[in-house]
N, CA, C and O atoms as a printed pandas DataFrame, in Angstrom:
     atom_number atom_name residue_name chain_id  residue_number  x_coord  y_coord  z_coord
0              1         N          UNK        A               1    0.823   -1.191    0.000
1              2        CA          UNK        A               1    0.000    0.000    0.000
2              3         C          UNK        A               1    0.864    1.250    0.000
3              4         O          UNK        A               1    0.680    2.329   -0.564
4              5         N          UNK        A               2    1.919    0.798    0.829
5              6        CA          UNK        A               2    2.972    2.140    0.519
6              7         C          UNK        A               2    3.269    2.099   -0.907
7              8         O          UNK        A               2    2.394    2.777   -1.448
8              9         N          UNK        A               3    3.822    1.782   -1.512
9             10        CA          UNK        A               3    4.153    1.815   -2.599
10            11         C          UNK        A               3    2.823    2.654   -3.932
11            12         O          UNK        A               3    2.985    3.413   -4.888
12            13         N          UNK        A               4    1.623    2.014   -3.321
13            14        CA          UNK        A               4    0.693    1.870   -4.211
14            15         C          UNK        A               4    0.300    3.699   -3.966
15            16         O          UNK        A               4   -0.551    4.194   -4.705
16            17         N          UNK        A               5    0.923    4.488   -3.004
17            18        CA          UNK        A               5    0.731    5.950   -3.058
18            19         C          UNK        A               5    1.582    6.708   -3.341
19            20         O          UNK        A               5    1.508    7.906   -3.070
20            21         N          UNK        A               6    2.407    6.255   -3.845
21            22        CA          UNK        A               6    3.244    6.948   -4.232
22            23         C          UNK        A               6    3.604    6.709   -5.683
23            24         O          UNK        A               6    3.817    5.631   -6.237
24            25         N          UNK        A               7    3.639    8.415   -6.386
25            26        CA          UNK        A               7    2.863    8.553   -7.906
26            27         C          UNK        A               7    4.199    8.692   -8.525
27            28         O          UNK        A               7    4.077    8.694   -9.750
28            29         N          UNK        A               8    5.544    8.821   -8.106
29            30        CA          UNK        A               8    6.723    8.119   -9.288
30            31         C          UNK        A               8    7.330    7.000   -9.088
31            32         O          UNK        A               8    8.504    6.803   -9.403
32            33         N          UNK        A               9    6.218    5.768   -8.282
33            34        CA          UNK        A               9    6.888    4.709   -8.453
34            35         C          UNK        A               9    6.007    3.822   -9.870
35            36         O          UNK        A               9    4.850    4.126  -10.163
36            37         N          UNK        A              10    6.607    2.982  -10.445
37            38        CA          UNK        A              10    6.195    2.703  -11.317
38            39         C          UNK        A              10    4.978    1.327  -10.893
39            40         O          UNK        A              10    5.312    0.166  -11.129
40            41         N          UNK        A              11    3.812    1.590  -10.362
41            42        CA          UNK        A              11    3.176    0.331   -9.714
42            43         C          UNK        A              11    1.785    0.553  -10.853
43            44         O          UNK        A              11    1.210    1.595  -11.166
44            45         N          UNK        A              12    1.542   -0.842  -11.291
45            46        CA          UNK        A              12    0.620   -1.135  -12.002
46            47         C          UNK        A              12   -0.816   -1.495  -11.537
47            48         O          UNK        A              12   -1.883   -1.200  -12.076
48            49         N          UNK        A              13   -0.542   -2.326  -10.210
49            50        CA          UNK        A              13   -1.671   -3.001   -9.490
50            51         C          UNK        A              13   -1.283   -3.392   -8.032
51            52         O          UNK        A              13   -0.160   -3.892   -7.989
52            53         N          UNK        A              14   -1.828   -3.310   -6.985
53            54        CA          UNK        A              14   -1.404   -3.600   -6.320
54            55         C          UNK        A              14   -2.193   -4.842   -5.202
55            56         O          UNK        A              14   -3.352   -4.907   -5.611
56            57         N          UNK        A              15   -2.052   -5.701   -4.140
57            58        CA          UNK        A              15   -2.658   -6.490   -4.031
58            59         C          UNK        A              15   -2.458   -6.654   -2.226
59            60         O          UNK        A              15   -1.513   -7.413   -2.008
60            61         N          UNK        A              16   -2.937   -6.272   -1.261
61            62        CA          UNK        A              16   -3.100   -6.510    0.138
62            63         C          UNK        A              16   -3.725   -6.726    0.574
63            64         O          UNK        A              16   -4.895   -6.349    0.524
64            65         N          UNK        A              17   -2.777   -8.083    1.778
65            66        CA          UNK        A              17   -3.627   -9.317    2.293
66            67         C          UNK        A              17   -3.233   -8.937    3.890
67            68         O          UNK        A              17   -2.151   -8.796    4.460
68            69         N          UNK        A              18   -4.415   -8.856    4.264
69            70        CA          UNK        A              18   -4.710   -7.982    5.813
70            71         C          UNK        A              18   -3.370   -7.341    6.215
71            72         O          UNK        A              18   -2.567   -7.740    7.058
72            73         N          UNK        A              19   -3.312   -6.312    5.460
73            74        CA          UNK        A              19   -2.426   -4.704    5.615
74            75         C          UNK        A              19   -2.828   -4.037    7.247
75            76         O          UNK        A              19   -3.911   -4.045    7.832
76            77         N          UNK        A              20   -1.635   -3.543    7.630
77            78        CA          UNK        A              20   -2.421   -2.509    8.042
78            79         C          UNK        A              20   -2.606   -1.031    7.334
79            80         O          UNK        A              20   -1.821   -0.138    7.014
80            81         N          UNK        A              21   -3.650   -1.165    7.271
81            82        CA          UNK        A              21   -3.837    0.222    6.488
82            83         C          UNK        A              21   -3.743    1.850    6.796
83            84         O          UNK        A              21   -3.813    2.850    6.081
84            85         N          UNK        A              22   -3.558    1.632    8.150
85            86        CA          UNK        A              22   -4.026    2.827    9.063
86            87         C          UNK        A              22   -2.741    2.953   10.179
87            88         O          UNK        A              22   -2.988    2.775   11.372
88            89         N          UNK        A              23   -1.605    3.214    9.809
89            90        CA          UNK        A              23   -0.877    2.986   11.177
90            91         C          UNK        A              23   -1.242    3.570   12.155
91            92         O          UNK        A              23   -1.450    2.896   13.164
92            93         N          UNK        A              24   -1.384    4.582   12.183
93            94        CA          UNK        A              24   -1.914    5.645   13.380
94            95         C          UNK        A              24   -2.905    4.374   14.199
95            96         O          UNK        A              24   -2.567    3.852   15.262
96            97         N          UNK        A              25   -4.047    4.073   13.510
97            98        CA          UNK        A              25   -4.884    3.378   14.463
98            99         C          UNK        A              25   -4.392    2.196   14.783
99           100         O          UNK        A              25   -4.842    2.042   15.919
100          101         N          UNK        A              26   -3.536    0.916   14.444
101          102        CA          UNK        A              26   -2.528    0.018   14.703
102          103         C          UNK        A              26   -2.156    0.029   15.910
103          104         O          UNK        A              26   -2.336   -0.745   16.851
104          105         N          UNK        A              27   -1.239    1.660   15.701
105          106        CA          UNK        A              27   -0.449    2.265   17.089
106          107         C          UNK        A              27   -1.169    2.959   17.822
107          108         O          UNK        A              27   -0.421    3.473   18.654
108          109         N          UNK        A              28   -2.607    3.393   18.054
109          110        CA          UNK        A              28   -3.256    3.882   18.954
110          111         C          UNK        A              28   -4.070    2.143   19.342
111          112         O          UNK        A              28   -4.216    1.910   20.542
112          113         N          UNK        A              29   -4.395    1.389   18.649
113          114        CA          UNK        A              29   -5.020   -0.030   19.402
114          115         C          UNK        A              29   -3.571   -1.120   19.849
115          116         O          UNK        A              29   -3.595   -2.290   20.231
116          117         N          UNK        A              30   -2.327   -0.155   19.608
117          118        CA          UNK        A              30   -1.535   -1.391   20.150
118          119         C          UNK        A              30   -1.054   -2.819   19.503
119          120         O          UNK        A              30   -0.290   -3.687   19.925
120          121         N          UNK        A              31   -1.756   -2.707   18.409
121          122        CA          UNK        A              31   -1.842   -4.384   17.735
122          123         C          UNK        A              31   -0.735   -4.990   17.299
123          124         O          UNK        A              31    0.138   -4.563   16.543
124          125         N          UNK        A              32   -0.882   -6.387   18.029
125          126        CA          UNK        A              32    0.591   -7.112   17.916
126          127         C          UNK        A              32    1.670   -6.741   19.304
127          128         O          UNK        A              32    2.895   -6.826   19.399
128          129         N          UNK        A              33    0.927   -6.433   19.998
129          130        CA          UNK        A              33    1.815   -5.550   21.205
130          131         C          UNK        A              33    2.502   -4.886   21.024
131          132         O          UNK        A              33    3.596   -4.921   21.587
132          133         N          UNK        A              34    2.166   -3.977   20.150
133          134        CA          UNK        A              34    3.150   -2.704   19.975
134          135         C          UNK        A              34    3.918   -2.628   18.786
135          136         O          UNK        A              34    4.617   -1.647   18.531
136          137         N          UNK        A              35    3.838   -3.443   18.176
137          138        CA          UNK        A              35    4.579   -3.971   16.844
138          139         C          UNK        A              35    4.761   -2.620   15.647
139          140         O          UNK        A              35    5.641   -2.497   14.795
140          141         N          UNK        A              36    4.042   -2.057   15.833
141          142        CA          UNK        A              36    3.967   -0.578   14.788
142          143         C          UNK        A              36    4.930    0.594   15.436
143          144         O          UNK        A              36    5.660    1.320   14.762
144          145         N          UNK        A              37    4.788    0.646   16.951
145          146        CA          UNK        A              37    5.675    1.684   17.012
146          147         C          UNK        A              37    7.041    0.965   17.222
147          148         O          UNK        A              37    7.888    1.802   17.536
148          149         N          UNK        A              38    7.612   -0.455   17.149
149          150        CA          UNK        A              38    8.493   -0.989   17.106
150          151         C          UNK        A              38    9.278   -0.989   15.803
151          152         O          UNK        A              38   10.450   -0.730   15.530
152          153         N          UNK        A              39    8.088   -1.421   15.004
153          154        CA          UNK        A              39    8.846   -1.068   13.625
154          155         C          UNK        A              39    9.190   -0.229   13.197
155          156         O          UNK        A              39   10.189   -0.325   12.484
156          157         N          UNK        A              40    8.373    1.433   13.448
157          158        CA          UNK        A              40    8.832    2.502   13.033
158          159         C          UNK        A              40    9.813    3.192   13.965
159          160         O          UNK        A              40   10.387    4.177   13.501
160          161         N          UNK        A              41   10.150    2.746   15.471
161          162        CA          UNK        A              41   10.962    3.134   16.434
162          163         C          UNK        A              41   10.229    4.490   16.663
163          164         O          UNK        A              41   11.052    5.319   17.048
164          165         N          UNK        A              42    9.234    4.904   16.583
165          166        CA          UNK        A              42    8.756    5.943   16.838
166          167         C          UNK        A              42    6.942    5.697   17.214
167          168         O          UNK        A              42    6.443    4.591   17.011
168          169         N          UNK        A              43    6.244    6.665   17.673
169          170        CA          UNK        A              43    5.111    6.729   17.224
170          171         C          UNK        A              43    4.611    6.750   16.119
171          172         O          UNK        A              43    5.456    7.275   15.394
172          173         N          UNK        A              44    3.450    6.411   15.344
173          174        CA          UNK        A              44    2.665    6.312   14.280
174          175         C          UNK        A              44    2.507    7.826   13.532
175          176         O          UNK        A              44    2.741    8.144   12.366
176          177         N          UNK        A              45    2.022    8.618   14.658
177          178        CA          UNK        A              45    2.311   10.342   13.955
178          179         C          UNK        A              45    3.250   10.636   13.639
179          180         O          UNK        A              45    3.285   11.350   12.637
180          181         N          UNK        A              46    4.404   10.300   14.233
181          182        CA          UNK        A              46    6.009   10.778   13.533
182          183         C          UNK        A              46    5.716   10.667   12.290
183          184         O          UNK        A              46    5.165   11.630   11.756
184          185         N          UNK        A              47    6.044    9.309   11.397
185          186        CA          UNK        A              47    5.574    9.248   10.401
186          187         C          UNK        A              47    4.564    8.807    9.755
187          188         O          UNK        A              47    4.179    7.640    9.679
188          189         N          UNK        A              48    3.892   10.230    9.032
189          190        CA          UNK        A              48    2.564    9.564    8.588
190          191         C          UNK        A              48    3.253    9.681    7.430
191          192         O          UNK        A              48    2.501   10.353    6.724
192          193         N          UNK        A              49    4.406    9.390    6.689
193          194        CA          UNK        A              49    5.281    9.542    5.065
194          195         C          UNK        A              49    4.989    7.738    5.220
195          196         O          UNK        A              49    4.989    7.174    4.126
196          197         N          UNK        A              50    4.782    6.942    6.275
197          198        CA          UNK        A              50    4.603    5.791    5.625
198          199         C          UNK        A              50    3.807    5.102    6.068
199          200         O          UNK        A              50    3.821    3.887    6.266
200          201         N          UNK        A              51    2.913    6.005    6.287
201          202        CA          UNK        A              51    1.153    6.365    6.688
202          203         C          UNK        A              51    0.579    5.865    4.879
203          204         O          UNK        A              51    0.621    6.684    3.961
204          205         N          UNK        A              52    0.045    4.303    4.673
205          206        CA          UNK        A              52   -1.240    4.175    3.664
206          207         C          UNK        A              52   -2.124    5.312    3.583
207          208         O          UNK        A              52   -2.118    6.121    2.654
208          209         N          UNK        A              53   -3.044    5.352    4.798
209          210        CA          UNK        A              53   -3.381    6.351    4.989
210          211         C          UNK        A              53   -3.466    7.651    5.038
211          212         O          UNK        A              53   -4.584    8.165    5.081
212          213         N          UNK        A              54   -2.782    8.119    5.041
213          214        CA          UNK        A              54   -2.412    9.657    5.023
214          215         C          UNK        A              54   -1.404    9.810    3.710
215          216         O          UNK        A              54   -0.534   10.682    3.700
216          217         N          UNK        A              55   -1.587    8.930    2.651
217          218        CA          UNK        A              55   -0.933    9.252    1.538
218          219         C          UNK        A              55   -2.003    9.480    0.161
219          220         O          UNK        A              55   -3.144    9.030    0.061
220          221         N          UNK        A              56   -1.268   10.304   -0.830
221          222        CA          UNK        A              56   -2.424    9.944   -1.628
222          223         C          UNK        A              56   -3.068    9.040   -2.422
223          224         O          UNK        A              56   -2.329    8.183   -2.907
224          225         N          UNK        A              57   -4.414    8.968   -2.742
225          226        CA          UNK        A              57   -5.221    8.232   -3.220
226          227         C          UNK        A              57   -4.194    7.623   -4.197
227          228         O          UNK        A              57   -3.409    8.247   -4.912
228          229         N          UNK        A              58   -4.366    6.120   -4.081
229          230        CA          UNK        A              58   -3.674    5.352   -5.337
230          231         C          UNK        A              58   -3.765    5.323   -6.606
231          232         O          UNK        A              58   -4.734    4.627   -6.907
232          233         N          UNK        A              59   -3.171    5.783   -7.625
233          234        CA          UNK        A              59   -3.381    6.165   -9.020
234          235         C          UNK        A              59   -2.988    4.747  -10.061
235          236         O          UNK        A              59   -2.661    4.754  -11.248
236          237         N          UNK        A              60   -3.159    3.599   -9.138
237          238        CA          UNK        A              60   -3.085    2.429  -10.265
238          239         C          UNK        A              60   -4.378    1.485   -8.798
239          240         O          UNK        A              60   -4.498    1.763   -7.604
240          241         N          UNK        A              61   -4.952    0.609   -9.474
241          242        CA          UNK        A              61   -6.015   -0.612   -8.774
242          243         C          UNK        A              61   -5.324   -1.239   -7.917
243          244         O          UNK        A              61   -4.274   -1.872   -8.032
244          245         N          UNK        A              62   -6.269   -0.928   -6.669
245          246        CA          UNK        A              62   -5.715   -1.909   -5.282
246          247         C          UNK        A              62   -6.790   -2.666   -5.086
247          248         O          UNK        A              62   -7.956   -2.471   -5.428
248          249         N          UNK        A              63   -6.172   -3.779   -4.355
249          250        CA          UNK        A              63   -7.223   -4.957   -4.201
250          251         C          UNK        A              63   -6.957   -5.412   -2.415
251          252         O          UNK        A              63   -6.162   -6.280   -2.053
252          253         N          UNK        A              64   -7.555   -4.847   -1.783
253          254        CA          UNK        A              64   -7.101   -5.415   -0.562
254          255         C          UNK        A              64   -7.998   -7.112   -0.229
255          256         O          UNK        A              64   -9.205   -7.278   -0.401
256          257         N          UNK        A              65   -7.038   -8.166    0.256
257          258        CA          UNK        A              65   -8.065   -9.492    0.888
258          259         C          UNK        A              65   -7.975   -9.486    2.050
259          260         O          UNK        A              65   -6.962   -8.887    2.412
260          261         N          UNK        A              66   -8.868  -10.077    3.254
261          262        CA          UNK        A              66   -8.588   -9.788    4.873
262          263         C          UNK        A              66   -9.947  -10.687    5.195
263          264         O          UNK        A              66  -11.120  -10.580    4.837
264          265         N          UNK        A              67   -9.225  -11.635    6.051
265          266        CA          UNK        A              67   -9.724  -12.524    6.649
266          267         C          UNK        A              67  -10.726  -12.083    7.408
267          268         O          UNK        A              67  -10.245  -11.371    8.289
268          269         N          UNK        A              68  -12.493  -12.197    7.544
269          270        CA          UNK        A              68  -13.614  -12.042    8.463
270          271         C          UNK        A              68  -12.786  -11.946    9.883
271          272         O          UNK        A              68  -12.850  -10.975   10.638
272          273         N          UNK        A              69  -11.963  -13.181   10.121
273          274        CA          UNK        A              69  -11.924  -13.614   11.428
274          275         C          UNK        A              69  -10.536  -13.233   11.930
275          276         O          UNK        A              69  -10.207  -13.990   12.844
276          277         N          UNK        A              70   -9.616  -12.326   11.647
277          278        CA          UNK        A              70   -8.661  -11.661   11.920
278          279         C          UNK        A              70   -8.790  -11.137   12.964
279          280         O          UNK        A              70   -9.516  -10.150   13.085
280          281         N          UNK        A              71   -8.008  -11.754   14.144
281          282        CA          UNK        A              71   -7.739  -11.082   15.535
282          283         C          UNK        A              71   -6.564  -10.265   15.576
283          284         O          UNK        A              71   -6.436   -9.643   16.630
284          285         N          UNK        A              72   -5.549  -10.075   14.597
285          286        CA          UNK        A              72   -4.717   -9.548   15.031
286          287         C          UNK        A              72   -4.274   -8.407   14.253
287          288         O          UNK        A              72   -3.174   -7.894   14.453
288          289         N          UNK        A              73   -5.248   -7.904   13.195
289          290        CA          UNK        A              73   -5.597   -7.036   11.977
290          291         C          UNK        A              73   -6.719   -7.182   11.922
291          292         O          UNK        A              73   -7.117   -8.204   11.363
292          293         N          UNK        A              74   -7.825   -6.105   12.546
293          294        CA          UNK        A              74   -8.854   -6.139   12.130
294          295         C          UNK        A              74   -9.202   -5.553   10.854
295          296         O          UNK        A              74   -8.749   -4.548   10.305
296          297         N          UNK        A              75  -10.204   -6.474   10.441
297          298        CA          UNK        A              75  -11.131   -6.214    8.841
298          299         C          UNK        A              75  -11.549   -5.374    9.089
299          300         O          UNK        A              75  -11.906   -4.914    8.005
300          301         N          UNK        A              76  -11.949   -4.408   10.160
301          302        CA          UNK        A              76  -12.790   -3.301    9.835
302          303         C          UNK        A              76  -11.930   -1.944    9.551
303          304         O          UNK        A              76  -12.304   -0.874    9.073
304          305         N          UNK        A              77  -10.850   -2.295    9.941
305          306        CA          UNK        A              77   -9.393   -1.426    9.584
306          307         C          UNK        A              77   -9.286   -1.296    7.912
307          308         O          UNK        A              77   -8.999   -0.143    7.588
308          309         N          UNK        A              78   -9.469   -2.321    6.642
309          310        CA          UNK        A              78   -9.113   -2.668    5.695
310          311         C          UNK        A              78  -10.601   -1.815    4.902
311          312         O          UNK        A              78  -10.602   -1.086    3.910
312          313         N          UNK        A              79  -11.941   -2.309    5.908
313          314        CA          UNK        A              79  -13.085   -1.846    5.042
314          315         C          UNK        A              79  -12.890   -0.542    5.333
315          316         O          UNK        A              79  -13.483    0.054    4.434
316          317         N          UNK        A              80  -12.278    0.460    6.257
317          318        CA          UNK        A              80  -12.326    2.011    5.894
318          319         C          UNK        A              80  -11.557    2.365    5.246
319          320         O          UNK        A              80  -11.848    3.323    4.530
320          321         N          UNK        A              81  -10.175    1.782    5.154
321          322        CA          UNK        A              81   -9.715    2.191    4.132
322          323         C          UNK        A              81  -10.344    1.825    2.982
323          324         O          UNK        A              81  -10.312    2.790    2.219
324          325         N          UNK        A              82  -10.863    0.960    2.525
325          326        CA          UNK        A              82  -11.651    1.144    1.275
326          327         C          UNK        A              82  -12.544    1.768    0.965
327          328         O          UNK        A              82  -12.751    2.094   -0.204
328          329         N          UNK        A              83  -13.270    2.074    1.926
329          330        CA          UNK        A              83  -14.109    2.865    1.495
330          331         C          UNK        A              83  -13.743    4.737    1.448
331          332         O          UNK        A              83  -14.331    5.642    0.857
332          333         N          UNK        A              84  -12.902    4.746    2.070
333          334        CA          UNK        A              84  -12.528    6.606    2.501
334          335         C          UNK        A              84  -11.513    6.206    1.059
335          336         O          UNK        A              84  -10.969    7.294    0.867
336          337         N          UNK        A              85  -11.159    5.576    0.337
337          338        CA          UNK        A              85  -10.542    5.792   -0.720
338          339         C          UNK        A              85  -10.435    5.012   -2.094
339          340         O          UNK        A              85   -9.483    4.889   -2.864
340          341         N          UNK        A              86  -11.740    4.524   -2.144
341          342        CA          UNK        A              86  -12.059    3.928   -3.129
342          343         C          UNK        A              86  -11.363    2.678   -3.700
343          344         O          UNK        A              86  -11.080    2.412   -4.869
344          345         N          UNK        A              87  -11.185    2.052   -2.683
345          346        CA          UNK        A              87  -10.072    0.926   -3.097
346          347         C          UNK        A              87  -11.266   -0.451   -2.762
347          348         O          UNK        A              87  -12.252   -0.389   -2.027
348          349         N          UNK        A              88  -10.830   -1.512   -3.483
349          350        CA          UNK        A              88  -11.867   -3.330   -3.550
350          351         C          UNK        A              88  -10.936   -3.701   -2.456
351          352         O          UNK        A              88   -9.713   -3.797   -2.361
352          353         N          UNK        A              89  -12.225   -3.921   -1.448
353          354        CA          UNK        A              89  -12.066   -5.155   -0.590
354          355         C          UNK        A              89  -12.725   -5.850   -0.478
355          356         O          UNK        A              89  -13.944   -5.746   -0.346
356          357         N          UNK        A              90  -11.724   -7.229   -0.517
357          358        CA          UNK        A              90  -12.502   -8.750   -0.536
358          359         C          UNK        A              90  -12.674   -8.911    1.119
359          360         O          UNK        A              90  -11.741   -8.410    1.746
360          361         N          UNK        A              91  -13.492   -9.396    1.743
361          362        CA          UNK        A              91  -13.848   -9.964    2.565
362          363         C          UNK        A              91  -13.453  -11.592    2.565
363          364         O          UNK        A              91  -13.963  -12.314    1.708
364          365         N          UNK        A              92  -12.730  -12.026    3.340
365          366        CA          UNK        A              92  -12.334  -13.687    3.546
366          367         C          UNK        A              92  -13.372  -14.453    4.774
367          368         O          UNK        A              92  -13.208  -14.492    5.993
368          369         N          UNK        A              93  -14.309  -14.936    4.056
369          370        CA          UNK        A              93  -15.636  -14.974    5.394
370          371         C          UNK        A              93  -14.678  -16.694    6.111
371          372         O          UNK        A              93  -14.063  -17.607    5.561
372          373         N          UNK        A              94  -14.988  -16.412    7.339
373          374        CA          UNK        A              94  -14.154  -17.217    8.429
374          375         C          UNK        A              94  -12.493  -17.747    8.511
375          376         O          UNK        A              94  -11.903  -18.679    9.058
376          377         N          UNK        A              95  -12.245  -16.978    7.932
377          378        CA          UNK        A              95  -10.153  -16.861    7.371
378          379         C          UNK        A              95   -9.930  -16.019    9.148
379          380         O          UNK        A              95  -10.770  -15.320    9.713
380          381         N          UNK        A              96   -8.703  -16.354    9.607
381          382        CA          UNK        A              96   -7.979  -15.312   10.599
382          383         C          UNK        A              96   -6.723  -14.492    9.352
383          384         O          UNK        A              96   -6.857  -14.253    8.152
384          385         N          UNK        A              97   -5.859  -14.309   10.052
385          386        CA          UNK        A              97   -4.458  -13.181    9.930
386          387         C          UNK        A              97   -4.104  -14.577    8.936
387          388         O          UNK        A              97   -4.762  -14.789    7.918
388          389         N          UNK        A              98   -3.120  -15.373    9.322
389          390        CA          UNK        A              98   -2.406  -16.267    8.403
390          391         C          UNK        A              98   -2.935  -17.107    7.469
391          392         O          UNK        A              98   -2.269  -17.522    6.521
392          393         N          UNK        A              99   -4.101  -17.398    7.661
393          394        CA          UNK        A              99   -4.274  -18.430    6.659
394          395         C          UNK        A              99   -4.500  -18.057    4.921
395          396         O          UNK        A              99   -4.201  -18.721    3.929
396          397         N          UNK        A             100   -5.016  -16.992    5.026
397          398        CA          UNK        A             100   -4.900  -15.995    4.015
398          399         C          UNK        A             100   -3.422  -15.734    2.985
399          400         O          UNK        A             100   -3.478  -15.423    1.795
400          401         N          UNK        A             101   -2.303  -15.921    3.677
401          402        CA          UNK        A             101   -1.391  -16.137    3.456
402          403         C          UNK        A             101   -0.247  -17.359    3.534
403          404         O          UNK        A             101    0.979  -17.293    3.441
404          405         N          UNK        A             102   -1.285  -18.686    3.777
405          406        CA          UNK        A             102   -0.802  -19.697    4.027
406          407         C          UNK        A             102   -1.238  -20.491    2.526
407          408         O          UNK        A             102   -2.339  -20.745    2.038
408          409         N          UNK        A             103    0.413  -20.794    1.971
409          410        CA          UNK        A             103   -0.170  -21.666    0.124
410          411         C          UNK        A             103   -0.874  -22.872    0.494
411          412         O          UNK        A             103   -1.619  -23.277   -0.398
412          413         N          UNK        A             104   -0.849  -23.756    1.849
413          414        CA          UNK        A             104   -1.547  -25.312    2.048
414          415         C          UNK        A             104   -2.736  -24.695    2.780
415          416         O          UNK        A             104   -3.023  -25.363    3.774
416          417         N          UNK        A             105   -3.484  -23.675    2.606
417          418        CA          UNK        A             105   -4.982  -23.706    3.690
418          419         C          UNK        A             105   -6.129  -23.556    2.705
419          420         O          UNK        A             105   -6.244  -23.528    1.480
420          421         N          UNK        A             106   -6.669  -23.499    3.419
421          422        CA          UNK        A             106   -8.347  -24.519    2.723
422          423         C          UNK        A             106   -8.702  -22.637    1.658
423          424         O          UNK        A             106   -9.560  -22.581    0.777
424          425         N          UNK        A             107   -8.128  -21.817    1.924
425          426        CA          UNK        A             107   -8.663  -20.906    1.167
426          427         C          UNK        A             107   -7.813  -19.995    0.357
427          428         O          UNK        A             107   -8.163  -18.956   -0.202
428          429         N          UNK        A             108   -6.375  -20.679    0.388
429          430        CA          UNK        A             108   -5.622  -20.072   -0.591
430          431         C          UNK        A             108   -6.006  -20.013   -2.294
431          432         O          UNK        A             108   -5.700  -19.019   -2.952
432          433         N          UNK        A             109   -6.814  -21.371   -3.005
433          434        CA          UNK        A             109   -7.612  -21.091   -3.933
434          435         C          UNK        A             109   -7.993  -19.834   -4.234
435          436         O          UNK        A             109   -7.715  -19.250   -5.282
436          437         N          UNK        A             110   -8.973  -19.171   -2.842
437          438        CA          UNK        A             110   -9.554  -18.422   -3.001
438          439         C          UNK        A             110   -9.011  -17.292   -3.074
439          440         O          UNK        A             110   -9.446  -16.568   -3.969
440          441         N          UNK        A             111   -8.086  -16.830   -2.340
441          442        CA          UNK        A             111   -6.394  -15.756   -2.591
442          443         C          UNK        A             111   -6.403  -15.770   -4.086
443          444         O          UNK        A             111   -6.935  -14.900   -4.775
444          445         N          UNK        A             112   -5.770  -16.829   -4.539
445          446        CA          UNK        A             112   -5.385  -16.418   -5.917
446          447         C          UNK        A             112   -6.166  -16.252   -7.131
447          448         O          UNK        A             112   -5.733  -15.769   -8.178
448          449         N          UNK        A             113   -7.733  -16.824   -6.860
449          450        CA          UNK        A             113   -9.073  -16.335   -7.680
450          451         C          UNK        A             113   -8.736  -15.029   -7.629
451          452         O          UNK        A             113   -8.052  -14.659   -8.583
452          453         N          UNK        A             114   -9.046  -14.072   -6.674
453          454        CA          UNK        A             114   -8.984  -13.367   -6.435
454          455         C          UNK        A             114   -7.874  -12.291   -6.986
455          456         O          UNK        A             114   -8.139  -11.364   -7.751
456          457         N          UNK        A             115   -6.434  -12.629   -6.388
457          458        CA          UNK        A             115   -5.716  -12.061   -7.633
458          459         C          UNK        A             115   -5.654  -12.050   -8.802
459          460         O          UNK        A             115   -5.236  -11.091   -9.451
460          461         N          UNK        A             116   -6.223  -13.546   -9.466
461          462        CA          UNK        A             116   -6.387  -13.606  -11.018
462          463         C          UNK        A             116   -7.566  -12.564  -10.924
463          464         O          UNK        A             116   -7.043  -11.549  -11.385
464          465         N          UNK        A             117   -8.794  -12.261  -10.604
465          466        CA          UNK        A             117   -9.424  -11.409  -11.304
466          467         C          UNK        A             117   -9.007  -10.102  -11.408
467          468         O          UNK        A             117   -9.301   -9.398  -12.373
468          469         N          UNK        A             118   -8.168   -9.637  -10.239
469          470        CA          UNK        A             118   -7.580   -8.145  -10.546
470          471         C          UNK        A             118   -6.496   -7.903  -11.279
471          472         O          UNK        A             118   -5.958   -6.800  -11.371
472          473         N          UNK        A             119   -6.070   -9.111  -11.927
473          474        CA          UNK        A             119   -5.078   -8.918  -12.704
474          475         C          UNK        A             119   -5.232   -8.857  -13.771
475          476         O          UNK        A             119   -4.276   -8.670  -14.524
């Protein structure tokens, strides 16, 4: 999603599987125990330069996928960003965080349907 806002990189399509989309809210809910302001060694406001969110609207097709049942990335994180910026989200009805990204689980099929159609 970083990538996908920023307008001299050369990105055609882009494709995220329970992103966080929102660091700020990540690092204001804590998620992952802290894992966002760990990665950025800072708070989430420091940088909103690698803030999804707070960048501009994506000028090539994003496709976000995100598991219904995600405890550790919530889906409802993924549906505002789609909707405050016009981006497709798939809904993964009873998927958590990994399996979505797991090639042997019962719904990786459905992952790559999915990328084949946005591609």
């Amino acid at each position: 999603l970083l990538a996908a806002g920023q307008d001299h990189l050369p990105v055609r399509a882009t494709v995220a599987i329970a992103p966080l989309s929102d660091l700020a809210m990540a690092d204001n809910l804590s998620l992952d125990d802290g894992a966002v302001r760990e990665f950025l060694g800072t708070v989430a406001s420091n940088r909103t330069d690698l803030d999804p969110r707070q960048l501009p609207r994506p000028s090539s097709p994003v496709l976000i996928l995100h598991g219904s049942n995600d405890t550790i990335v919530p889906y409802s994180m993924s549906e505002a960003f789609g909707v405050g910026l016009g981006v497709e989200v798939t809904k993964l009805p009873h998927v958590g965080h990994y399996e979505a990204i797991d090639p042997l689980s019962g719904t990786w099929p459905d992952v790559l349907a999915a990328v084949e159609r946005h591609a």
